[in-house]
Amino acid sequence: MRHRSAFVVTIALITMLTLVPMGMVSADGHCEFADYTITLGGLAPMSAPGAVAGGVAMDWAFKQAAADINADCGVQIDGVNYMLEVITGDSEGSPERGQAVAERLILEDEVDGMVGVYHSAVGLATMGIMEENAIPTIFSEPWNDNVSANGIIEFDGAAPRFADGIDHIFRISPASSMVGSVVTDWLIALGVEDVVLIVENTDYGQPAAADEQARLEAAGVTVSQIDVELGTEDFVPILSRIQASAEPPDAIRIVVTGETSFNLTQQMAELGIAPTPDTICVTNQIAFQHVQYWATVPDGNYCAFNRVGIIPSLFNDTAIELNAAYEAEFGDIVPSFGMASYDAVFMMVDAMERAGSYSDATAIVAAIEASDIMLSQGRYYFSYGSHNPDLPEGTPTFMWHQWPDPIVTVMQYFEQGQSSLEAAVVYPEVYQTHGSAYVVPGTSP
Amino acid sequence: MIDAFLAWLLLAGPLWAVIGLWALPQAADKRKNDAEPSLSTLQIAGVVSGFALGPLGIGLYYLRPRWITRATLTLGLLVAVFIASQALVRIEDPNLPSAAWLILAGPLWSAVAAYMIPRRYREAEADDRNALTAAALGGFAIGPLIIGLMWRHTPKISRDWMIVLGSLGAWQIYTLFALHNADNLCVAAPYHITYLAQQTANGVVIGCIYSLMAVGLTLIYSVQGIVSFAHGQLYMVGGYFSFYFLMHGSNLLSQLTGTEISINPLWGIPFAALIVFLMGALFERVFLKPMHDGLIERVAEYAILITFGFGFVIEYTTLAIAGPFPQRTDRFIEVRRFTLPRTQVTEEFAFGPINIIGDRAFAMLVGIALIFALLYFLQRSWTGRALRATSQDRQAAAVTGINPTNMNTLSFGLGSMLAAMSGAALIPIFAWVPWVGAEMVGRSYVIVVLGGLGSVPGALVGGIIVGIVEALGAGCHPDPSRGAAYKEAFALVIFALVLLLKPTGLFGREQH
């Protein structure tokens, strides 16, 4: 009798162990999943010299998106539910490392799509690999214009990606020119006459600064540029140079990312260079992370900064939920690259569902081109791609496979320790929250 | 106004400097008077007087050798620089003096002198310890003439020699730079003195802070003969220990007293020092002691790998605990910056203002105080002397009753502690992230080699030199963009030159 019971139990166990991988799996009791797990590769800088804080936020967003999708029965293709997993690869902010990690994700982990990328240099270096291996890709943070422009124009001696008939790369972060135009339009509207650009020596900083310089000079503004290396801590000798000039500049624009920008902004304020009634301080979007900003730039009141992404007062339900989850995890407001990374995963899944396949790259690309989906940053769509390959004259080439509607604003703190939710949106005028295009240091809007 | 330059070249300048270098010792040799200044002093007097006033200066000292004192030589050097500057600034085409300098002196003659003279000294069995440095500096400043003189007379070379020749070379570089960049902030009158003073002050302040970290590295090397590759991470973790101590300590005190209390970051320094000292000592006992006990076969490689691994563990553990987001503590002092106000010296010339960020000035004072405290400890206490004795000869130290094993542990603990104190002193100044040590430690390696491995005063001087060179390089480079981008590279140029000219570093021990 005892032998029979043991036999039955053994058979039952074997049956279960055999059937579980072959058939459907119940994840949380209400969904049945196929045994295949769809995997996406997420490229993010998780260690130095990359922008680790940005990478951690992006990694969190990937995982959060996968968790939310799986909680909603995963990726649903032709009536079958697939679990979704995002495997984060650490690019370290380095093009070479990014390429190696992208190849590992594609060739070893056999991912079905790619999302993420923070640094432009990594985006530019890896897009060829994704294209060669026909991996649908949605970049969520690199700003360099060529990331999307290379879809239809030659870049660095390489043929346009679309030359092969299909371009697998999309971008939902803004191009540098889209950001730069807002900041420069604002400065020009304020009537500045001379501007100092302090620029990081990277594939993001240099083209972005060149674009801003061209726009400012076209408006008759005198521009001088100082390049700095990311990771530099002491800027005082460089700032002393500005301080020694006969007249203080009207504005100092910082095109530098990460903690390097925090050090620069703080030292600039400590030396009394900017923000002052004479000189406008315009730092970069990371100032929106007000907990980090005030912790490291205690003298940075009245600095303005460009903000990419939807402004807090316009957050939709998805953004509010995402922000709440992020705040619970990190105690700060969700950054735009966190929102974009979260949205990129959802967009890829949405495209796979509409394409009816997780492996047919051509169908997925076509589905992404046809995207029309409302996510945390708003409505996503692509104006130009193989579905509409002719860019009208005057349309910048970076609009290829580029989400055209990322919101870019200029915001400004006007109280010490202020939350970025309460900071003034000063430009464009349509988004102004305090009725002022600039809050002069020492005053209130 | 080329005439002024040519007149100076004929009536004074490098040619007469070399004649003076030869003539004054010759004259003294003939007189054979015991009251004459020493040979090297006479040589310096010859160079300075010839360069400044030509035959007039040489004749003056020839007739009145008792007038040769340090004060008159310094005055002479200043006069020389002034006369030469006045001659050069009148030249409209800056390419002429540049070309003349490149032909008559400059890097080519420096290399030739550095190659020939030390060999000559060894052949003549003369003291060649400073021959390489003096020859290279002399060739750079005075050109082929000094090669002939040193070749023929193989004079004894004192430190004053190198100071004079180095100053001449530096002045020549500055003057040529000024001729080619007349509008540069570092040379354009009347504000260039203020600007140079500002940049020098920037360099000294940050250099003293660099030194504190480098001192720990050099202490470990001097006693144990290993380079700690965990030094940057110990610096980083010192900042974090201070940060968390201040945060939790302030919260606790606020809760206990019911009022908002913020502990001054100064108190974080001893706390971080204590914790990291224990960390370092424990690590040394567990992982480095086997190396000194002869249990490890490839000691040098082991030391590199084990300290590198230690640093790796510290960095990623900190990243896991503290996260990647930058932190910073409150200020040491509420003064945002100290300003030396503008002072009108003459009708045309004003000096100032010069700004120093308050917290940096405070951190600099902390750094200097700690370095002098360490020097006092090393020089005056029994334990300090035991450390020095161990660094000089382990076996001899052991014979006198010093336990080298304990000294190893103490040195690693102290070295780690100094890195941590440096971190705790800088967290109110820089945004602090788990990888913040990477840049700083790279600079520390440069400083300790520049100052001389194992030398505490060398680390202090090396740090200040690196700070000043970086500040002047970033501030004076004709292209502001490149000046800022190449900031770290300027110190590396000096580093490479020192390695070439004096491989033991500025204060390193001579190996015989």
Coordinates of N, CA and C in Angstrom, one line a residue, chain B residues 318-434:
Chain B
T318 N 29.0 50.4 -1.0 CA 28.5 51.8 -0.7 C 27.3 52.1 -1.7
L319 N 27.6 51.7 -3.0 CA 26.5 52.0 -4.0 C 25.2 51.3 -3.6
A320 N 25.4 50.0 -3.1 CA 24.1 49.3 -2.8 C 23.5 49.9 -1.6
I321 N 24.2 50.5 -0.6 CA 23.6 51.0 0.6 C 23.2 52.5 0.4
A322 N 24.1 53.3 -0.1 CA 23.8 54.7 -0.2 C 23.1 55.1 -1.5
G323 N 23.2 54.3 -2.5 CA 22.5 54.6 -3.8 C 23.4 55.5 -4.6
P324 N 23.0 55.7 -5.9 CA 23.9 56.5 -6.8 C 23.6 58.0 -6.8
F325 N 22.7 58.4 -5.9 CA 22.3 59.9 -6.0 C 23.3 60.7 -5.2
P326 N 23.7 61.8 -5.7 CA 24.8 62.6 -5.0 C 24.3 63.2 -3.7
Q327 N 25.2 63.2 -2.7 CA 24.9 63.8 -1.4 C 25.9 64.9 -1.1
R328 N 25.6 65.6 0.0 CA 26.5 66.6 0.4 C 26.1 67.0 1.8
T329 N 27.0 67.4 2.7 CA 26.7 67.8 4.0 C 26.5 69.3 4.1
D330 N 26.1 69.8 5.2 CA 26.1 71.3 5.4 C 27.5 71.9 5.3
R331 N 27.5 73.2 5.4 CA 28.8 73.9 5.3 C 29.5 73.8 6.6
F332 N 30.9 73.9 6.5 CA 31.7 74.1 7.7 C 31.4 75.4 8.4
I333 N 31.4 76.4 7.5 CA 31.2 77.8 8.0 C 30.1 78.5 7.1
E334 N 29.5 79.4 7.6 CA 28.4 80.1 6.9 C 28.8 81.1 5.9
V335 N 30.1 81.4 5.9 CA 30.7 82.4 5.0 C 30.8 81.8 3.6
R336 N 30.1 82.3 2.6 CA 30.1 81.6 1.3 C 31.5 81.8 0.7
R337 N 32.0 83.0 0.8 CA 33.4 83.2 0.2 C 34.1 84.4 0.9
F338 N 35.4 84.2 1.0 CA 36.2 85.3 1.5 C 36.7 86.1 0.3
T339 N 36.6 87.4 0.5 CA 37.1 88.3 -0.6 C 38.1 89.3 -0.2
L340 N 39.3 89.2 -0.8 CA 40.3 90.3 -0.6 C 39.9 91.4 -1.5
P341 N 39.5 92.6 -0.9 CA 38.9 93.6 -1.7 C 39.9 94.3 -2.7
R342 N 39.4 95.0 -3.6 CA 40.2 95.7 -4.6 C 41.0 96.8 -3.9
T343 N 42.3 96.9 -4.1 CA 43.1 97.9 -3.5 C 43.8 98.7 -4.7
Q344 N 43.6 100.0 -4.6 CA 44.3 100.8 -5.7 C 45.8 101.0 -5.2
V345 N 46.7 100.4 -5.9 CA 48.1 100.5 -5.5 C 48.7 101.8 -6.0
T346 N 48.6 102.0 -7.3 CA 49.1 103.2 -7.9 C 47.9 103.8 -8.7
E347 N 48.1 104.9 -9.4 CA 47.0 105.5 -10.2 C 46.5 104.5 -11.3
E348 N 47.5 103.7 -11.8 CA 47.1 102.9 -12.9 C 46.9 101.4 -12.5
F349 N 47.4 101.0 -11.4 CA 47.4 99.6 -11.0 C 46.6 99.4 -9.7
A350 N 45.7 98.4 -9.8 CA 44.9 98.0 -8.6 C 45.1 96.5 -8.4
F351 N 45.1 96.1 -7.2 CA 45.2 94.6 -6.9 C 43.9 94.2 -6.3
G352 N 43.4 93.0 -6.7 CA 42.2 92.5 -6.2 C 41.0 92.8 -7.1
P353 N 39.8 92.3 -6.8 CA 39.5 91.4 -5.6 C 39.9 90.0 -5.9
I354 N 40.2 89.2 -4.8 CA 40.5 87.8 -4.9 C 39.5 87.1 -4.0
N355 N 38.9 86.1 -4.6 CA 37.8 85.3 -3.9 C 38.3 83.9 -3.6
I356 N 38.0 83.5 -2.4 CA 38.2 82.1 -2.0 C 36.9 81.6 -1.4
I357 N 36.4 80.4 -1.8 CA 35.2 79.9 -1.3 C 35.5 79.5 0.2
G358 N 34.5 79.9 1.1 CA 34.7 79.7 2.5 C 35.0 78.3 2.9
D359 N 34.2 77.4 2.5 CA 34.4 76.0 2.9 C 35.7 75.4 2.4
R360 N 36.2 75.9 1.3 CA 37.4 75.4 0.8 C 38.6 75.9 1.6
A361 N 38.5 77.1 2.0 CA 39.5 77.7 2.8 C 39.6 76.9 4.2
F362 N 38.4 76.6 4.7 CA 38.4 75.9 5.9 C 39.0 74.5 5.7
A363 N 38.6 73.8 4.6 CA 39.1 72.4 4.4 C 40.6 72.5 4.2
M364 N 41.1 73.6 3.6 CA 42.5 73.7 3.4 C 43.2 73.8 4.8
L365 N 42.6 74.6 5.7 CA 43.2 74.7 7.0 C 43.2 73.4 7.7
V366 N 42.1 72.7 7.6 CA 42.0 71.3 8.2 C 43.1 70.4 7.6
G367 N 43.3 70.5 6.3 CA 44.3 69.6 5.7 C 45.7 69.9 6.2
I368 N 46.0 71.2 6.2 CA 47.3 71.6 6.7 C 47.5 71.2 8.1
A369 N 46.5 71.4 8.9 CA 46.6 71.1 10.4 C 46.9 69.6 10.5
L370 N 46.1 68.8 9.8 CA 46.3 67.3 9.9 C 47.7 66.9 9.4
I371 N 48.1 67.5 8.3 CA 49.5 67.1 7.8 C 50.6 67.5 8.8
F372 N 50.4 68.7 9.4 CA 51.5 69.0 10.4 C 51.3 68.2 11.7
A373 N 50.1 67.8 12.0 CA 49.9 66.9 13.2 C 50.6 65.5 12.9
L374 N 50.4 65.1 11.6 CA 51.1 63.8 11.2 C 52.6 63.9 11.3
L375 N 53.1 65.1 10.8 CA 54.5 65.2 10.8 C 55.0 65.3 12.3
Y376 N 54.3 66.0 13.1 CA 54.7 66.0 14.5 C 54.7 64.6 15.1
F377 N 53.6 63.9 14.8 CA 53.5 62.5 15.3 C 54.7 61.6 14.8
L378 N 55.0 61.8 13.6 CA 56.1 61.0 13.0 C 57.5 61.4 13.6
Q379 N 57.6 62.7 13.8 CA 59.0 63.2 14.3 C 59.2 63.1 15.8
R380 N 58.1 63.3 16.5 CA 58.3 63.4 18.0 C 57.8 62.3 18.8
S381 N 56.9 61.5 18.4 CA 56.4 60.4 19.2 C 57.2 59.1 19.0
W382 N 57.2 58.3 20.0 CA 58.0 57.0 19.9 C 57.4 56.2 18.7
T383 N 56.0 56.1 18.7 CA 55.4 55.3 17.6 C 55.7 55.9 16.2
G384 N 55.7 57.2 16.1 CA 56.1 57.8 14.9 C 57.5 57.5 14.4
R385 N 58.4 57.5 15.4 CA 59.8 57.2 15.1 C 59.9 55.7 14.7
A386 N 59.1 54.9 15.4 CA 59.2 53.5 15.1 C 58.7 53.3 13.6
L387 N 57.6 54.0 13.2 CA 57.2 53.9 11.9 C 58.2 54.3 10.9
R388 N 58.9 55.4 11.2 CA 60.0 55.9 10.3 C 61.1 54.9 10.2
A389 N 61.4 54.3 11.4 CA 62.5 53.4 11.4 C 62.2 52.1 10.6
T390 N 60.9 51.7 10.7 CA 60.5 50.5 9.9 C 60.6 50.8 8.4
S391 N 60.2 52.1 8.1 CA 60.2 52.4 6.7 C 61.7 52.5 6.1
Q392 N 62.6 52.8 7.0 CA 64.0 52.8 6.6 C 64.7 51.5 6.5
D393 N 64.5 50.7 7.5 CA 65.1 49.3 7.6 C 64.3 48.4 8.5
R394 N 63.5 47.6 8.0 CA 62.6 46.7 8.8 C 63.4 45.8 9.8
Q395 N 64.5 45.3 9.3 CA 65.2 44.3 10.1 C 65.9 45.0 11.2
A396 N 66.5 46.2 10.9 CA 67.2 47.0 12.0 C 66.2 47.4 13.0
A397 N 65.0 47.8 12.5 CA 64.0 48.2 13.4 C 63.6 47.1 14.4
A398 N 63.4 45.9 13.8 CA 63.0 44.8 14.6 C 64.1 44.5 15.7
V399 N 65.3 44.7 15.3 CA 66.4 44.4 16.3 C 66.3 45.4 17.5
T400 N 65.8 46.6 17.3 CA 65.7 47.5 18.3 C 64.4 47.4 19.2
G401 N 63.7 46.4 18.9 CA 62.5 46.1 19.7 C 61.2 46.6 19.1
I402 N 61.2 47.1 17.8 CA 60.0 47.5 17.1 C 59.4 46.3 16.5
N403 N 58.1 46.2 16.6 CA 57.4 45.1 16.0 C 56.9 45.5 14.6
P404 N 57.6 45.1 13.5 CA 57.3 45.5 12.2 C 55.8 45.2 11.8
T405 N 55.3 44.1 12.3 CA 54.0 43.7 11.9 C 53.0 44.7 12.4
N406 N 53.2 45.1 13.7 CA 52.3 46.2 14.2 C 52.4 47.5 13.4
M407 N 53.7 47.8 13.0 CA 53.9 49.0 12.3 C 53.2 48.9 10.9
N408 N 53.2 47.8 10.3 CA 52.4 47.6 9.0 C 51.0 47.9 9.2
T409 N 50.4 47.3 10.3 CA 49.0 47.5 10.6 C 48.7 49.0 10.8
L410 N 49.6 49.6 11.6 CA 49.4 51.0 12.0 C 49.5 51.9 10.8
S411 N 50.5 51.6 9.9 CA 50.6 52.5 8.7 C 49.4 52.4 7.8
F412 N 49.0 51.1 7.6 CA 47.8 51.0 6.7 C 46.6 51.7 7.3
G413 N 46.4 51.5 8.6 CA 45.3 52.1 9.3 C 45.4 53.6 9.2
L414 N 46.6 54.2 9.5 CA 46.7 55.6 9.4 C 46.6 56.2 8.0
G415 N 47.1 55.4 7.0 CA 47.0 55.9 5.6 C 45.5 55.9 5.2
S416 N 44.8 54.8 5.6 CA 43.4 54.8 5.3 C 42.6 55.9 6.0
M417 N 43.0 56.1 7.2 CA 42.4 57.2 8.0 C 42.6 58.6 7.4
L418 N 43.8 58.8 6.9 CA 44.0 60.1 6.3 C 43.2 60.3 5.0
A419 N 43.0 59.2 4.3 CA 42.1 59.3 3.1 C 40.7 59.6 3.5
A420 N 40.3 58.9 4.6 CA 38.9 59.1 5.0 C 38.7 60.5 5.6
M421 N 39.7 61.0 6.3 CA 39.6 62.4 6.8 C 39.5 63.4 5.6
S422 N 40.3 63.1 4.6 CA 40.2 64.0 3.4 C 38.8 63.9 2.8
G423 N 38.2 62.8 2.7 CA 36.9 62.6 2.2 C 35.9 63.4 3.1
A424 N 36.0 63.2 4.4 CA 35.1 63.9 5.3 C 35.3 65.4 5.3
A425 N 36.5 65.8 4.9 CA 36.7 67.3 4.8 C 36.1 67.8 3.5
L426 N 36.0 67.0 2.5 CA 35.6 67.5 1.2 C 34.1 67.3 0.9
I427 N 33.4 66.4 1.7 CA 32.0 66.2 1.4 C 31.1 67.5 1.5
P428 N 31.5 68.5 2.3 CA 30.7 69.7 2.2 C 31.0 70.5 1.0
I429 N 32.0 70.1 0.2 CA 32.4 70.9 -1.0 C 32.0 70.3 -2.3
F430 N 32.1 69.0 -2.4 CA 31.7 68.4 -3.7 C 30.5 67.5 -3.6
A431 N 29.8 67.3 -4.7 CA 28.7 66.4 -4.7 C 29.3 65.0 -4.6
W432 N 28.8 64.2 -3.6 CA 29.4 62.9 -3.2 C 28.7 61.8 -3.8
V433 N 29.4 60.9 -4.6 CA 28.8 59.7 -5.1 C 29.8 58.6 -4.9
P434 N 29.3 57.3 -5.0 CA 30.2 56.2 -4.7 C 31.5 56.1 -5.5

